[in-house]
Amino acid sequence: MYLTDEEQKMLNGDYGEGTQLAMKILAAIGEAYDAPKMVPVSRTHVALSNQEADLWFAEKLVNGGAKCRVRPTVNPSFNLEQFQQITTIDKEDEETVKRTHAAYNKLGAIMTYNCTPYLEKNIPYFGEVISFSESSATPFVNSVYGARTNRESAQSALCSAITGVTPYYGFLLKENRAGQVLVHVEADMDDDFAYQMLGYFAPQKIGFDIPVFEGIHNPSKEALMNLGAQLNTGGNVALYHILGFTPEALTMEDAFQGKKPTKEVTITNADLKAMREEISDASGKIDFALYGCPHLTIDQISTIADLVNGKKLAVPLFIMTSSLTRSLTKKMGYMDIIRAAGGEIVEDTCMDQPCWKFLYGKKGITDSPKCAYYTKRRDMQFVIAPLKDSVLAALKGEY
Ligand code: F3S
């Protein structure tokens, strides 16, 4: 693989052991994928996780003197101060959060703690070469904006943040971005929840191929956020196209780059209904409601505020969002409304963080299959329902 003089210096260790390690990893990935060279990246997003391996790797880079050349935004952790008011945080978890924060801060990351960087603070333009990890972010930036990134891991994206480059292969090349499977969407895509189910179900029919969805019209940003998040939970889809809507698929010719689809599949209301029945817990009494996987937008939070305004929730309701959106909820009065009803808006966190231990063994309701999927290993069960229906259930304590 060809390396420039500057890249060779990084690999030789001229910039310290941390940068050397980052370049060594990227060069190995490049060799594995037959990349001819590295290319510069102008943005990065790292799926920081607070897990042991994440911390080990970040501290190893810090101890090797690494600094980010292209400062990444980062995924959620949790806000210790906020959670210490809600529950008791184990000393060990507190320590991990603090050490992870310190390590990433030293590396020069931008501490956004948000899993929808593509809606605020880190928005690429068409054709921009970037390095993004985070399962809902990668398909959004690739598909909706037409930026170019591979489906990076937290570690490979961090290596690109440090070196400023990524191996030139995969979705960075136009010819690898052509659609493969034509998906006729016959299901009624009349609310954002339908996109949660479409995203979770579609991989069963398309496998690892790039889908071109036909039959979807003007989805909201929330619908697209849901679609990407679930495509990468039910499967492994870093790029999709929507015919006549996403920038690389305005025509069938563009979407498939002049080739024929390798196959055509159809997705119906019955498919989505069956999928939901399979992954959702049975209806009945619920103990709590949890939203924000991915982080809710201000519009979604305002929908919840309208539904609970002047009422009392029968069970606790938690909303996860970015710190920017949370501060907007205060300014716009939604925080007061939701708190008065018995709910809470928490910033910077993810349901896959240990701050939710007080909900383990309980049954919740959410609109996100991804939330239900990841929390199974933490002994949480979820009924999965559309946002409005699930908030109404939280007011009653039952779905
Ligand atoms: Fe965000 Fe965590 Fe869900 S990073 S998308 S809340 S799994």
mmCIF file with all atom_site columns, C-alpha atoms in Angstrom, residues 185-387:
data_model
loop_
_atom_site.group_PDB
_atom_site.id
_atom_site.type_symbol
_atom_site.label_atom_id
_atom_site.label_alt_id
_atom_site.label_comp_id
_atom_site.label_asym_id
_atom_site.label_entity_id
_atom_site.label_seq_id
_atom_site.pdbx_PDB_ins_code
_atom_site.Cartn_x
_atom_site.Cartn_y
_atom_site.Cartn_z
_atom_site.occupancy
_atom_site.B_iso_or_equiv
_atom_site.pdbx_formal_charge
_atom_site.auth_seq_id
_atom_site.auth_comp_id
_atom_site.auth_asym_id
_atom_site.auth_atom_id
_atom_site.pdbx_PDB_model_num
ATOM 1   C CA . VAL A 1 185 ? -42.102 -1.015  -0.056  1.00 0.00 ? 185 VAL A CA 1
ATOM 2   C CA . GLU A 1 186 ? -45.803 -1.815  -0.097  1.00 0.00 ? 186 GLU A CA 1
ATOM 3   C CA . ALA A 1 187 ? -46.231 -1.282  3.648   1.00 0.00 ? 187 ALA A CA 1
ATOM 4   C CA . ASP A 1 188 ? -47.964 1.948   4.744   1.00 0.00 ? 188 ASP A CA 1
ATOM 5   C CA . MET A 1 189 ? -45.089 4.251   5.661   1.00 0.00 ? 189 MET A CA 1
ATOM 6   C CA . ASP A 1 190 ? -47.396 6.796   7.255   1.00 0.00 ? 190 ASP A CA 1
ATOM 7   C CA . ASP A 1 191 ? -45.514 7.504   10.491  1.00 0.00 ? 191 ASP A CA 1
ATOM 8   C CA . ASP A 1 192 ? -41.922 7.487   11.755  1.00 0.00 ? 192 ASP A CA 1
ATOM 9   C CA . PHE A 1 193 ? -42.533 4.213   13.604  1.00 0.00 ? 193 PHE A CA 1
ATOM 10  C CA . ALA A 1 194 ? -43.082 2.384   10.314  1.00 0.00 ? 194 ALA A CA 1
ATOM 11  C CA . TYR A 1 195 ? -39.439 3.190   9.493   1.00 0.00 ? 195 TYR A CA 1
ATOM 12  C CA . GLN A 1 196 ? -38.289 1.566   12.725  1.00 0.00 ? 196 GLN A CA 1
ATOM 13  C CA . MET A 1 197 ? -39.948 -1.647  11.651  1.00 0.00 ? 197 MET A CA 1
ATOM 14  C CA . LEU A 1 198 ? -38.885 -1.389  8.011   1.00 0.00 ? 198 LEU A CA 1
ATOM 15  C CA . GLY A 1 199 ? -35.262 -0.924  9.083   1.00 0.00 ? 199 GLY A CA 1
ATOM 16  C CA . TYR A 1 200 ? -35.329 -3.821  11.501  1.00 0.00 ? 200 TYR A CA 1
ATOM 17  C CA . PHE A 1 201 ? -37.066 -6.173  9.084   1.00 0.00 ? 201 PHE A CA 1
ATOM 18  C CA . ALA A 1 202 ? -35.397 -5.319  5.733   1.00 0.00 ? 202 ALA A CA 1
ATOM 19  C CA . PRO A 1 203 ? -32.065 -7.106  6.448   1.00 0.00 ? 203 PRO A CA 1
ATOM 20  C CA . GLN A 1 204 ? -33.969 -10.405 6.605   1.00 0.00 ? 204 GLN A CA 1
ATOM 21  C CA . LYS A 1 205 ? -34.711 -9.963  2.913   1.00 0.00 ? 205 LYS A CA 1
ATOM 22  C CA . ILE A 1 206 ? -31.621 -8.113  1.675   1.00 0.00 ? 206 ILE A CA 1
ATOM 23  C CA . GLY A 1 207 ? -28.810 -9.684  3.699   1.00 0.00 ? 207 GLY A CA 1
ATOM 24  C CA . PHE A 1 208 ? -25.603 -7.640  3.402   1.00 0.00 ? 208 PHE A CA 1
ATOM 25  C CA . ASP A 1 209 ? -26.533 -6.014  0.067   1.00 0.00 ? 209 ASP A CA 1
ATOM 26  C CA . ILE A 1 210 ? -27.181 -2.315  -0.594  1.00 0.00 ? 210 ILE A CA 1
ATOM 27  C CA . PRO A 1 211 ? -30.947 -1.772  -0.779  1.00 0.00 ? 211 PRO A CA 1
ATOM 28  C CA . VAL A 1 212 ? -32.749 0.689   -3.024  1.00 0.00 ? 212 VAL A CA 1
ATOM 29  C CA . PHE A 1 213 ? -36.139 1.395   -1.464  1.00 0.00 ? 213 PHE A CA 1
ATOM 30  C CA . GLU A 1 214 ? -38.927 2.178   -3.884  1.00 0.00 ? 214 GLU A CA 1
ATOM 31  C CA . GLY A 1 215 ? -42.321 3.385   -2.621  1.00 0.00 ? 215 GLY A CA 1
ATOM 32  C CA . ILE A 1 216 ? -41.106 5.758   0.138   1.00 0.00 ? 216 ILE A CA 1
ATOM 33  C CA . HIS A 1 217 ? -42.062 9.412   -0.177  1.00 0.00 ? 217 HIS A CA 1
ATOM 34  C CA . ASN A 1 218 ? -40.657 12.408  1.726   1.00 0.00 ? 218 ASN A CA 1
ATOM 35  C CA . PRO A 1 219 ? -39.634 10.717  4.985   1.00 0.00 ? 219 PRO A CA 1
ATOM 36  C CA . SER A 1 220 ? -38.999 13.031  7.940   1.00 0.00 ? 220 SER A CA 1
ATOM 37  C CA . LYS A 1 221 ? -35.508 13.338  9.419   1.00 0.00 ? 221 LYS A CA 1
ATOM 38  C CA . GLU A 1 222 ? -36.742 11.240  12.354  1.00 0.00 ? 222 GLU A CA 1
ATOM 39  C CA . ALA A 1 223 ? -37.958 8.534   9.962   1.00 0.00 ? 223 ALA A CA 1
ATOM 40  C CA . LEU A 1 224 ? -34.522 8.449   8.314   1.00 0.00 ? 224 LEU A CA 1
ATOM 41  C CA . MET A 1 225 ? -32.794 8.384   11.696  1.00 0.00 ? 225 MET A CA 1
ATOM 42  C CA . ASN A 1 226 ? -34.999 5.417   12.684  1.00 0.00 ? 226 ASN A CA 1
ATOM 43  C CA . LEU A 1 227 ? -34.452 3.612   9.390   1.00 0.00 ? 227 LEU A CA 1
ATOM 44  C CA . GLY A 1 228 ? -30.649 3.779   9.616   1.00 0.00 ? 228 GLY A CA 1
ATOM 45  C CA . ALA A 1 229 ? -30.517 2.816   13.290  1.00 0.00 ? 229 ALA A CA 1
ATOM 46  C CA . GLN A 1 230 ? -32.655 -0.270  12.771  1.00 0.00 ? 230 GLN A CA 1
ATOM 47  C CA . LEU A 1 231 ? -31.007 -1.369  9.502   1.00 0.00 ? 231 LEU A CA 1
ATOM 48  C CA . ASN A 1 232 ? -27.821 -1.692  11.509  1.00 0.00 ? 232 ASN A CA 1
ATOM 49  C CA . THR A 1 233 ? -29.511 -3.494  14.387  1.00 0.00 ? 233 THR A CA 1
ATOM 50  C CA . GLY A 1 234 ? -31.514 -6.041  12.419  1.00 0.00 ? 234 GLY A CA 1
ATOM 51  C CA . GLY A 1 235 ? -28.545 -6.297  10.053  1.00 0.00 ? 235 GLY A CA 1
ATOM 52  C CA . ASN A 1 236 ? -25.422 -4.610  8.784   1.00 0.00 ? 236 ASN A CA 1
ATOM 53  C CA . VAL A 1 237 ? -26.322 -1.865  6.319   1.00 0.00 ? 237 VAL A CA 1
ATOM 54  C CA . ALA A 1 238 ? -24.060 1.176   6.095   1.00 0.00 ? 238 ALA A CA 1
ATOM 55  C CA . LEU A 1 239 ? -25.560 2.529   2.882   1.00 0.00 ? 239 LEU A CA 1
ATOM 56  C CA . TYR A 1 240 ? -29.035 2.485   1.337   1.00 0.00 ? 240 TYR A CA 1
ATOM 57  C CA . HIS A 1 241 ? -30.812 4.496   -1.300  1.00 0.00 ? 241 HIS A CA 1
ATOM 58  C CA . ILE A 1 242 ? -34.385 5.767   -1.566  1.00 0.00 ? 242 ILE A CA 1
ATOM 59  C CA . LEU A 1 243 ? -35.470 6.054   -5.156  1.00 0.00 ? 243 LEU A CA 1
ATOM 60  C CA . GLY A 1 244 ? -36.218 9.650   -6.170  1.00 0.00 ? 244 GLY A CA 1
ATOM 61  C CA . PHE A 1 245 ? -35.159 10.982  -2.761  1.00 0.00 ? 245 PHE A CA 1
ATOM 62  C CA . THR A 1 246 ? -31.571 10.306  -1.637  1.00 0.00 ? 246 THR A CA 1
ATOM 63  C CA . PRO A 1 247 ? -28.901 12.130  -3.651  1.00 0.00 ? 247 PRO A CA 1
ATOM 64  C CA . GLU A 1 248 ? -27.313 9.148   -5.369  1.00 0.00 ? 248 GLU A CA 1
ATOM 65  C CA . ALA A 1 249 ? -30.643 7.614   -6.355  1.00 0.00 ? 249 ALA A CA 1
ATOM 66  C CA . LEU A 1 250 ? -32.704 10.284  -8.066  1.00 0.00 ? 250 LEU A CA 1
ATOM 67  C CA . THR A 1 251 ? -33.338 7.868   -10.938 1.00 0.00 ? 251 THR A CA 1
ATOM 68  C CA . MET A 1 252 ? -33.233 4.079   -11.224 1.00 0.00 ? 252 MET A CA 1
ATOM 69  C CA . GLU A 1 253 ? -30.233 4.479   -13.552 1.00 0.00 ? 253 GLU A CA 1
ATOM 70  C CA . ASP A 1 254 ? -28.335 6.465   -10.867 1.00 0.00 ? 254 ASP A CA 1
ATOM 71  C CA . ALA A 1 255 ? -29.348 4.162   -8.019  1.00 0.00 ? 255 ALA A CA 1
ATOM 72  C CA . PHE A 1 256 ? -27.990 1.019   -9.688  1.00 0.00 ? 256 PHE A CA 1
ATOM 73  C CA . GLN A 1 257 ? -25.300 2.843   -11.697 1.00 0.00 ? 257 GLN A CA 1
ATOM 74  C CA . GLY A 1 258 ? -26.711 1.455   -14.903 1.00 0.00 ? 258 GLY A CA 1
ATOM 75  C CA . LYS A 1 259 ? -26.707 -2.175  -13.751 1.00 0.00 ? 259 LYS A CA 1
ATOM 76  C CA . LYS A 1 260 ? -29.684 -4.438  -13.074 1.00 0.00 ? 260 LYS A CA 1
ATOM 77  C CA . PRO A 1 261 ? -30.720 -5.222  -9.470  1.00 0.00 ? 261 PRO A CA 1
ATOM 78  C CA . THR A 1 262 ? -29.394 -8.618  -8.361  1.00 0.00 ? 262 THR A CA 1
ATOM 79  C CA . LYS A 1 263 ? -32.842 -9.292  -6.906  1.00 0.00 ? 263 LYS A CA 1
ATOM 80  C CA . GLU A 1 264 ? -36.173 -7.644  -6.121  1.00 0.00 ? 264 GLU A CA 1
ATOM 81  C CA . VAL A 1 265 ? -38.089 -8.083  -2.882  1.00 0.00 ? 265 VAL A CA 1
ATOM 82  C CA . THR A 1 266 ? -41.366 -6.747  -1.533  1.00 0.00 ? 266 THR A CA 1
ATOM 83  C CA . ILE A 1 267 ? -42.103 -5.656  2.033   1.00 0.00 ? 267 ILE A CA 1
ATOM 84  C CA . THR A 1 268 ? -45.700 -5.468  3.194   1.00 0.00 ? 268 THR A CA 1
ATOM 85  C CA . ASN A 1 269 ? -47.700 -4.423  6.244   1.00 0.00 ? 269 ASN A CA 1
ATOM 86  C CA . ALA A 1 270 ? -47.957 -8.112  7.169   1.00 0.00 ? 270 ALA A CA 1
ATOM 87  C CA . ASP A 1 271 ? -44.133 -8.425  7.220   1.00 0.00 ? 271 ASP A CA 1
ATOM 88  C CA . LEU A 1 272 ? -43.757 -5.442  9.560   1.00 0.00 ? 272 LEU A CA 1
ATOM 89  C CA . LYS A 1 273 ? -46.590 -6.622  11.809  1.00 0.00 ? 273 LYS A CA 1
ATOM 90  C CA . ALA A 1 274 ? -45.052 -10.097 12.103  1.00 0.00 ? 274 ALA A CA 1
ATOM 91  C CA . MET A 1 275 ? -41.633 -8.602  12.870  1.00 0.00 ? 275 MET A CA 1
ATOM 92  C CA . ARG A 1 276 ? -43.065 -6.419  15.608  1.00 0.00 ? 276 ARG A CA 1
ATOM 93  C CA . GLU A 1 277 ? -44.897 -9.363  17.173  1.00 0.00 ? 277 GLU A CA 1
ATOM 94  C CA . GLU A 1 278 ? -41.648 -11.339 17.187  1.00 0.00 ? 278 GLU A CA 1
ATOM 95  C CA . ILE A 1 279 ? -39.441 -8.722  18.867  1.00 0.00 ? 279 ILE A CA 1
ATOM 96  C CA . SER A 1 280 ? -41.886 -6.929  21.164  1.00 0.00 ? 280 SER A CA 1
ATOM 97  C CA . ASP A 1 281 ? -42.666 -8.144  24.660  1.00 0.00 ? 281 ASP A CA 1
ATOM 98  C CA . ALA A 1 282 ? -46.306 -9.025  25.297  1.00 0.00 ? 282 ALA A CA 1
ATOM 99  C CA . SER A 1 283 ? -48.698 -6.185  26.066  1.00 0.00 ? 283 SER A CA 1
ATOM 100 C CA . GLY A 1 284 ? -49.890 -5.647  29.632  1.00 0.00 ? 284 GLY A CA 1
ATOM 101 C CA . LYS A 1 285 ? -48.582 -3.744  32.668  1.00 0.00 ? 285 LYS A CA 1
ATOM 102 C CA . ILE A 1 286 ? -45.404 -1.716  32.180  1.00 0.00 ? 286 ILE A CA 1
ATOM 103 C CA . ASP A 1 287 ? -42.954 -0.329  34.750  1.00 0.00 ? 287 ASP A CA 1
ATOM 104 C CA . PHE A 1 288 ? -41.433 2.563   32.790  1.00 0.00 ? 288 PHE A CA 1
ATOM 105 C CA . ALA A 1 289 ? -41.090 4.220   29.364  1.00 0.00 ? 289 ALA A CA 1
ATOM 106 C CA . LEU A 1 290 ? -37.741 4.971   27.719  1.00 0.00 ? 290 LEU A CA 1
ATOM 107 C CA . TYR A 1 291 ? -37.052 6.948   24.520  1.00 0.00 ? 291 TYR A CA 1
ATOM 108 C CA . GLY A 1 292 ? -34.047 8.264   22.693  1.00 0.00 ? 292 GLY A CA 1
ATOM 109 C CA . CYS A 1 293 ? -32.335 5.376   20.967  1.00 0.00 ? 293 CYS A CA 1
ATOM 110 C CA . PRO A 1 294 ? -31.181 7.207   18.874  1.00 0.00 ? 294 PRO A CA 1
ATOM 111 C CA . HIS A 1 295 ? -31.368 10.524  20.761  1.00 0.00 ? 295 HIS A CA 1
ATOM 112 C CA . LEU A 1 296 ? -34.742 12.213  20.359  1.00 0.00 ? 296 LEU A CA 1
ATOM 113 C CA . THR A 1 297 ? -35.078 15.431  18.389  1.00 0.00 ? 297 THR A CA 1
ATOM 114 C CA . ILE A 1 298 ? -36.783 18.551  19.709  1.00 0.00 ? 298 ILE A CA 1
ATOM 115 C CA . ASP A 1 299 ? -39.832 17.764  17.535  1.00 0.00 ? 299 ASP A CA 1
ATOM 116 C CA . GLN A 1 300 ? -40.204 14.290  19.061  1.00 0.00 ? 300 GLN A CA 1
ATOM 117 C CA . ILE A 1 301 ? -39.865 15.723  22.566  1.00 0.00 ? 301 ILE A CA 1
ATOM 118 C CA . SER A 1 302 ? -42.489 18.353  21.839  1.00 0.00 ? 302 SER A CA 1
ATOM 119 C CA . THR A 1 303 ? -44.862 15.533  20.761  1.00 0.00 ? 303 THR A CA 1
ATOM 120 C CA . ILE A 1 304 ? -44.336 13.851  24.136  1.00 0.00 ? 304 ILE A CA 1
ATOM 121 C CA . ALA A 1 305 ? -44.776 17.150  26.002  1.00 0.00 ? 305 ALA A CA 1
ATOM 122 C CA . ASP A 1 306 ? -48.109 17.765  24.234  1.00 0.00 ? 306 ASP A CA 1
ATOM 123 C CA . LEU A 1 307 ? -49.345 14.299  25.183  1.00 0.00 ? 307 LEU A CA 1
ATOM 124 C CA . VAL A 1 308 ? -48.488 14.570  28.888  1.00 0.00 ? 308 VAL A CA 1
ATOM 125 C CA . ASN A 1 309 ? -49.272 18.269  29.372  1.00 0.00 ? 309 ASN A CA 1
ATOM 126 C CA . GLY A 1 310 ? -51.345 18.720  32.531  1.00 0.00 ? 310 GLY A CA 1
ATOM 127 C CA . LYS A 1 311 ? -51.483 14.961  33.216  1.00 0.00 ? 311 LYS A CA 1
ATOM 128 C CA . LYS A 1 312 ? -49.723 12.529  35.556  1.00 0.00 ? 312 LYS A CA 1
ATOM 129 C CA . LEU A 1 313 ? -47.741 9.593   34.249  1.00 0.00 ? 313 LEU A CA 1
ATOM 130 C CA . ALA A 1 314 ? -48.546 6.259   35.891  1.00 0.00 ? 314 ALA A CA 1
ATOM 131 C CA . VAL A 1 315 ? -44.933 5.098   35.412  1.00 0.00 ? 315 VAL A CA 1
ATOM 132 C CA . PRO A 1 316 ? -41.600 6.949   35.141  1.00 0.00 ? 316 PRO A CA 1
ATOM 133 C CA . LEU A 1 317 ? -40.786 8.172   31.643  1.00 0.00 ? 317 LEU A CA 1
ATOM 134 C CA . PHE A 1 318 ? -37.221 8.900   30.542  1.00 0.00 ? 318 PHE A CA 1
ATOM 135 C CA . ILE A 1 319 ? -36.102 10.726  27.417  1.00 0.00 ? 319 ILE A CA 1
ATOM 136 C CA . MET A 1 320 ? -32.490 10.561  26.232  1.00 0.00 ? 320 MET A CA 1
ATOM 137 C CA . THR A 1 321 ? -31.230 13.387  24.066  1.00 0.00 ? 321 THR A CA 1
ATOM 138 C CA . SER A 1 322 ? -28.216 15.586  23.348  1.00 0.00 ? 322 SER A CA 1
ATOM 139 C CA . SER A 1 323 ? -27.221 18.347  25.740  1.00 0.00 ? 323 SER A CA 1
ATOM 140 C CA . LEU A 1 324 ? -28.072 20.908  23.061  1.00 0.00 ? 324 LEU A CA 1
ATOM 141 C CA . THR A 1 325 ? -31.609 19.557  22.624  1.00 0.00 ? 325 THR A CA 1
ATOM 142 C CA . ARG A 1 326 ? -32.062 19.231  26.375  1.00 0.00 ? 326 ARG A CA 1
ATOM 143 C CA . SER A 1 327 ? -31.173 22.875  26.832  1.00 0.00 ? 327 SER A CA 1
ATOM 144 C CA . LEU A 1 328 ? -33.723 23.740  24.137  1.00 0.00 ? 328 LEU A CA 1
ATOM 145 C CA . THR A 1 329 ? -36.390 21.805  26.042  1.00 0.00 ? 329 THR A CA 1
ATOM 146 C CA . LYS A 1 330 ? -35.733 24.042  29.051  1.00 0.00 ? 330 LYS A CA 1
ATOM 147 C CA . LYS A 1 331 ? -35.934 27.239  27.007  1.00 0.00 ? 331 LYS A CA 1
ATOM 148 C CA . MET A 1 332 ? -39.094 26.107  25.243  1.00 0.00 ? 332 MET A CA 1
ATOM 149 C CA . GLY A 1 333 ? -40.923 24.967  28.392  1.00 0.00 ? 333 GLY A CA 1
ATOM 150 C CA . TYR A 1 334 ? -41.061 21.239  27.501  1.00 0.00 ? 334 TYR A CA 1
ATOM 151 C CA . MET A 1 335 ? -38.806 20.279  30.396  1.00 0.00 ? 335 MET A CA 1
ATOM 152 C CA . ASP A 1 336 ? -41.224 21.795  32.932  1.00 0.00 ? 336 ASP A CA 1
ATOM 153 C CA . ILE A 1 337 ? -44.235 20.102  31.319  1.00 0.00 ? 337 ILE A CA 1
ATOM 154 C CA . ILE A 1 338 ? -42.581 16.686  31.207  1.00 0.00 ? 338 ILE A CA 1
ATOM 155 C CA . ARG A 1 339 ? -41.218 16.956  34.752  1.00 0.00 ? 339 ARG A CA 1
ATOM 156 C CA . ALA A 1 340 ? -44.594 18.079  36.102  1.00 0.00 ? 340 ALA A CA 1
ATOM 157 C CA . ALA A 1 341 ? -46.082 14.909  34.599  1.00 0.00 ? 341 ALA A CA 1
ATOM 158 C CA . GLY A 1 342 ? -43.407 12.770  36.281  1.00 0.00 ? 342 GLY A CA 1
ATOM 159 C CA . GLY A 1 343 ? -40.993 12.349  33.376  1.00 0.00 ? 343 GLY A CA 1
ATOM 160 C CA . GLU A 1 344 ? -37.331 13.275  33.018  1.00 0.00 ? 344 GLU A CA 1
ATOM 161 C CA . ILE A 1 345 ? -35.079 14.364  30.156  1.00 0.00 ? 345 ILE A CA 1
ATOM 162 C CA . VAL A 1 346 ? -31.484 13.164  30.461  1.00 0.00 ? 346 VAL A CA 1
ATOM 163 C CA . GLU A 1 347 ? -28.599 14.328  28.322  1.00 0.00 ? 347 GLU A CA 1
ATOM 164 C CA . ASP A 1 348 ? -25.553 12.582  26.919  1.00 0.00 ? 348 ASP A CA 1
ATOM 165 C CA . THR A 1 349 ? -26.601 9.026   27.672  1.00 0.00 ? 349 THR A CA 1
ATOM 166 C CA . CYS A 1 350 ? -27.495 5.742   25.999  1.00 0.00 ? 350 CYS A CA 1
ATOM 167 C CA . MET A 1 351 ? -29.605 2.825   27.242  1.00 0.00 ? 351 MET A CA 1
ATOM 168 C CA . ASP A 1 352 ? -26.529 0.631   26.859  1.00 0.00 ? 352 ASP A CA 1
ATOM 169 C CA . GLN A 1 353 ? -24.759 2.415   29.723  1.00 0.00 ? 353 GLN A CA 1
ATOM 170 C CA . PRO A 1 354 ? -24.677 1.095   33.309  1.00 0.00 ? 354 PRO A CA 1
ATOM 171 C CA . CYS A 1 355 ? -26.622 4.108   34.657  1.00 0.00 ? 355 CYS A CA 1
ATOM 172 C CA . TRP A 1 356 ? -29.895 2.224   34.044  1.00 0.00 ? 356 TRP A CA 1
ATOM 173 C CA . LYS A 1 357 ? -29.244 -0.586  36.532  1.00 0.00 ? 357 LYS A CA 1
ATOM 174 C CA . PHE A 1 358 ? -32.300 0.460   38.542  1.00 0.00 ? 358 PHE A CA 1
ATOM 175 C CA . LEU A 1 359 ? -34.456 -0.689  35.603  1.00 0.00 ? 359 LEU A CA 1
ATOM 176 C CA . TYR A 1 360 ? -32.894 -4.140  35.206  1.00 0.00 ? 360 TYR A CA 1
ATOM 177 C CA . GLY A 1 361 ? -35.427 -6.933  35.564  1.00 0.00 ? 361 GLY A CA 1
ATOM 178 C CA . LYS A 1 362 ? -38.285 -4.541  34.737  1.00 0.00 ? 362 LYS A CA 1
ATOM 179 C CA . LYS A 1 363 ? -40.546 -4.202  31.749  1.00 0.00 ? 363 LYS A CA 1
ATOM 180 C CA . GLY A 1 364 ? -40.616 -0.965  29.784  1.00 0.00 ? 364 GLY A CA 1
ATOM 181 C CA . ILE A 1 365 ? -42.112 0.496   26.670  1.00 0.00 ? 365 ILE A CA 1
ATOM 182 C CA . THR A 1 366 ? -40.197 2.178   23.845  1.00 0.00 ? 366 THR A CA 1
ATOM 183 C CA . ASP A 1 367 ? -40.621 3.068   20.193  1.00 0.00 ? 367 ASP A CA 1
ATOM 184 C CA . SER A 1 368 ? -37.173 1.695   19.271  1.00 0.00 ? 368 SER A CA 1
ATOM 185 C CA . PRO A 1 369 ? -36.376 -1.948  18.431  1.00 0.00 ? 369 PRO A CA 1
ATOM 186 C CA . LYS A 1 370 ? -32.695 -1.058  18.854  1.00 0.00 ? 370 LYS A CA 1
ATOM 187 C CA . CYS A 1 371 ? -33.363 -0.050  22.454  1.00 0.00 ? 371 CYS A CA 1
ATOM 188 C CA . ALA A 1 372 ? -35.161 -3.353  23.063  1.00 0.00 ? 372 ALA A CA 1
ATOM 189 C CA . TYR A 1 373 ? -32.432 -5.386  21.360  1.00 0.00 ? 373 TYR A CA 1
ATOM 190 C CA . TYR A 1 374 ? -29.437 -3.996  23.258  1.00 0.00 ? 374 TYR A CA 1
ATOM 191 C CA . THR A 1 375 ? -31.082 -4.065  26.655  1.00 0.00 ? 375 THR A CA 1
ATOM 192 C CA . LYS A 1 376 ? -31.942 -7.775  26.523  1.00 0.00 ? 376 LYS A CA 1
ATOM 193 C CA . ARG A 1 377 ? -28.413 -8.555  27.750  1.00 0.00 ? 377 ARG A CA 1
ATOM 194 C CA . ARG A 1 378 ? -29.098 -6.196  30.645  1.00 0.00 ? 378 ARG A CA 1
ATOM 195 C CA . ASP A 1 379 ? -32.243 -8.091  31.592  1.00 0.00 ? 379 ASP A CA 1
ATOM 196 C CA . MET A 1 380 ? -34.696 -5.416  30.493  1.00 0.00 ? 380 MET A CA 1
ATOM 197 C CA . GLN A 1 381 ? -37.822 -6.271  28.494  1.00 0.00 ? 381 GLN A CA 1
ATOM 198 C CA . PHE A 1 382 ? -39.623 -3.882  26.199  1.00 0.00 ? 382 PHE A CA 1
ATOM 199 C CA . VAL A 1 383 ? -42.974 -3.565  24.548  1.00 0.00 ? 383 VAL A CA 1
ATOM 200 C CA . ILE A 1 384 ? -42.279 -1.834  21.223  1.00 0.00 ? 384 ILE A CA 1
ATOM 201 C CA . ALA A 1 385 ? -44.971 0.604   20.094  1.00 0.00 ? 385 ALA A CA 1
ATOM 202 C CA . PRO A 1 386 ? -45.361 3.875   18.136  1.00 0.00 ? 386 PRO A CA 1
ATOM 203 C CA . LEU A 1 387 ? -44.243 6.958   20.065  1.00 0.00 ? 387 LEU A CA 1
#
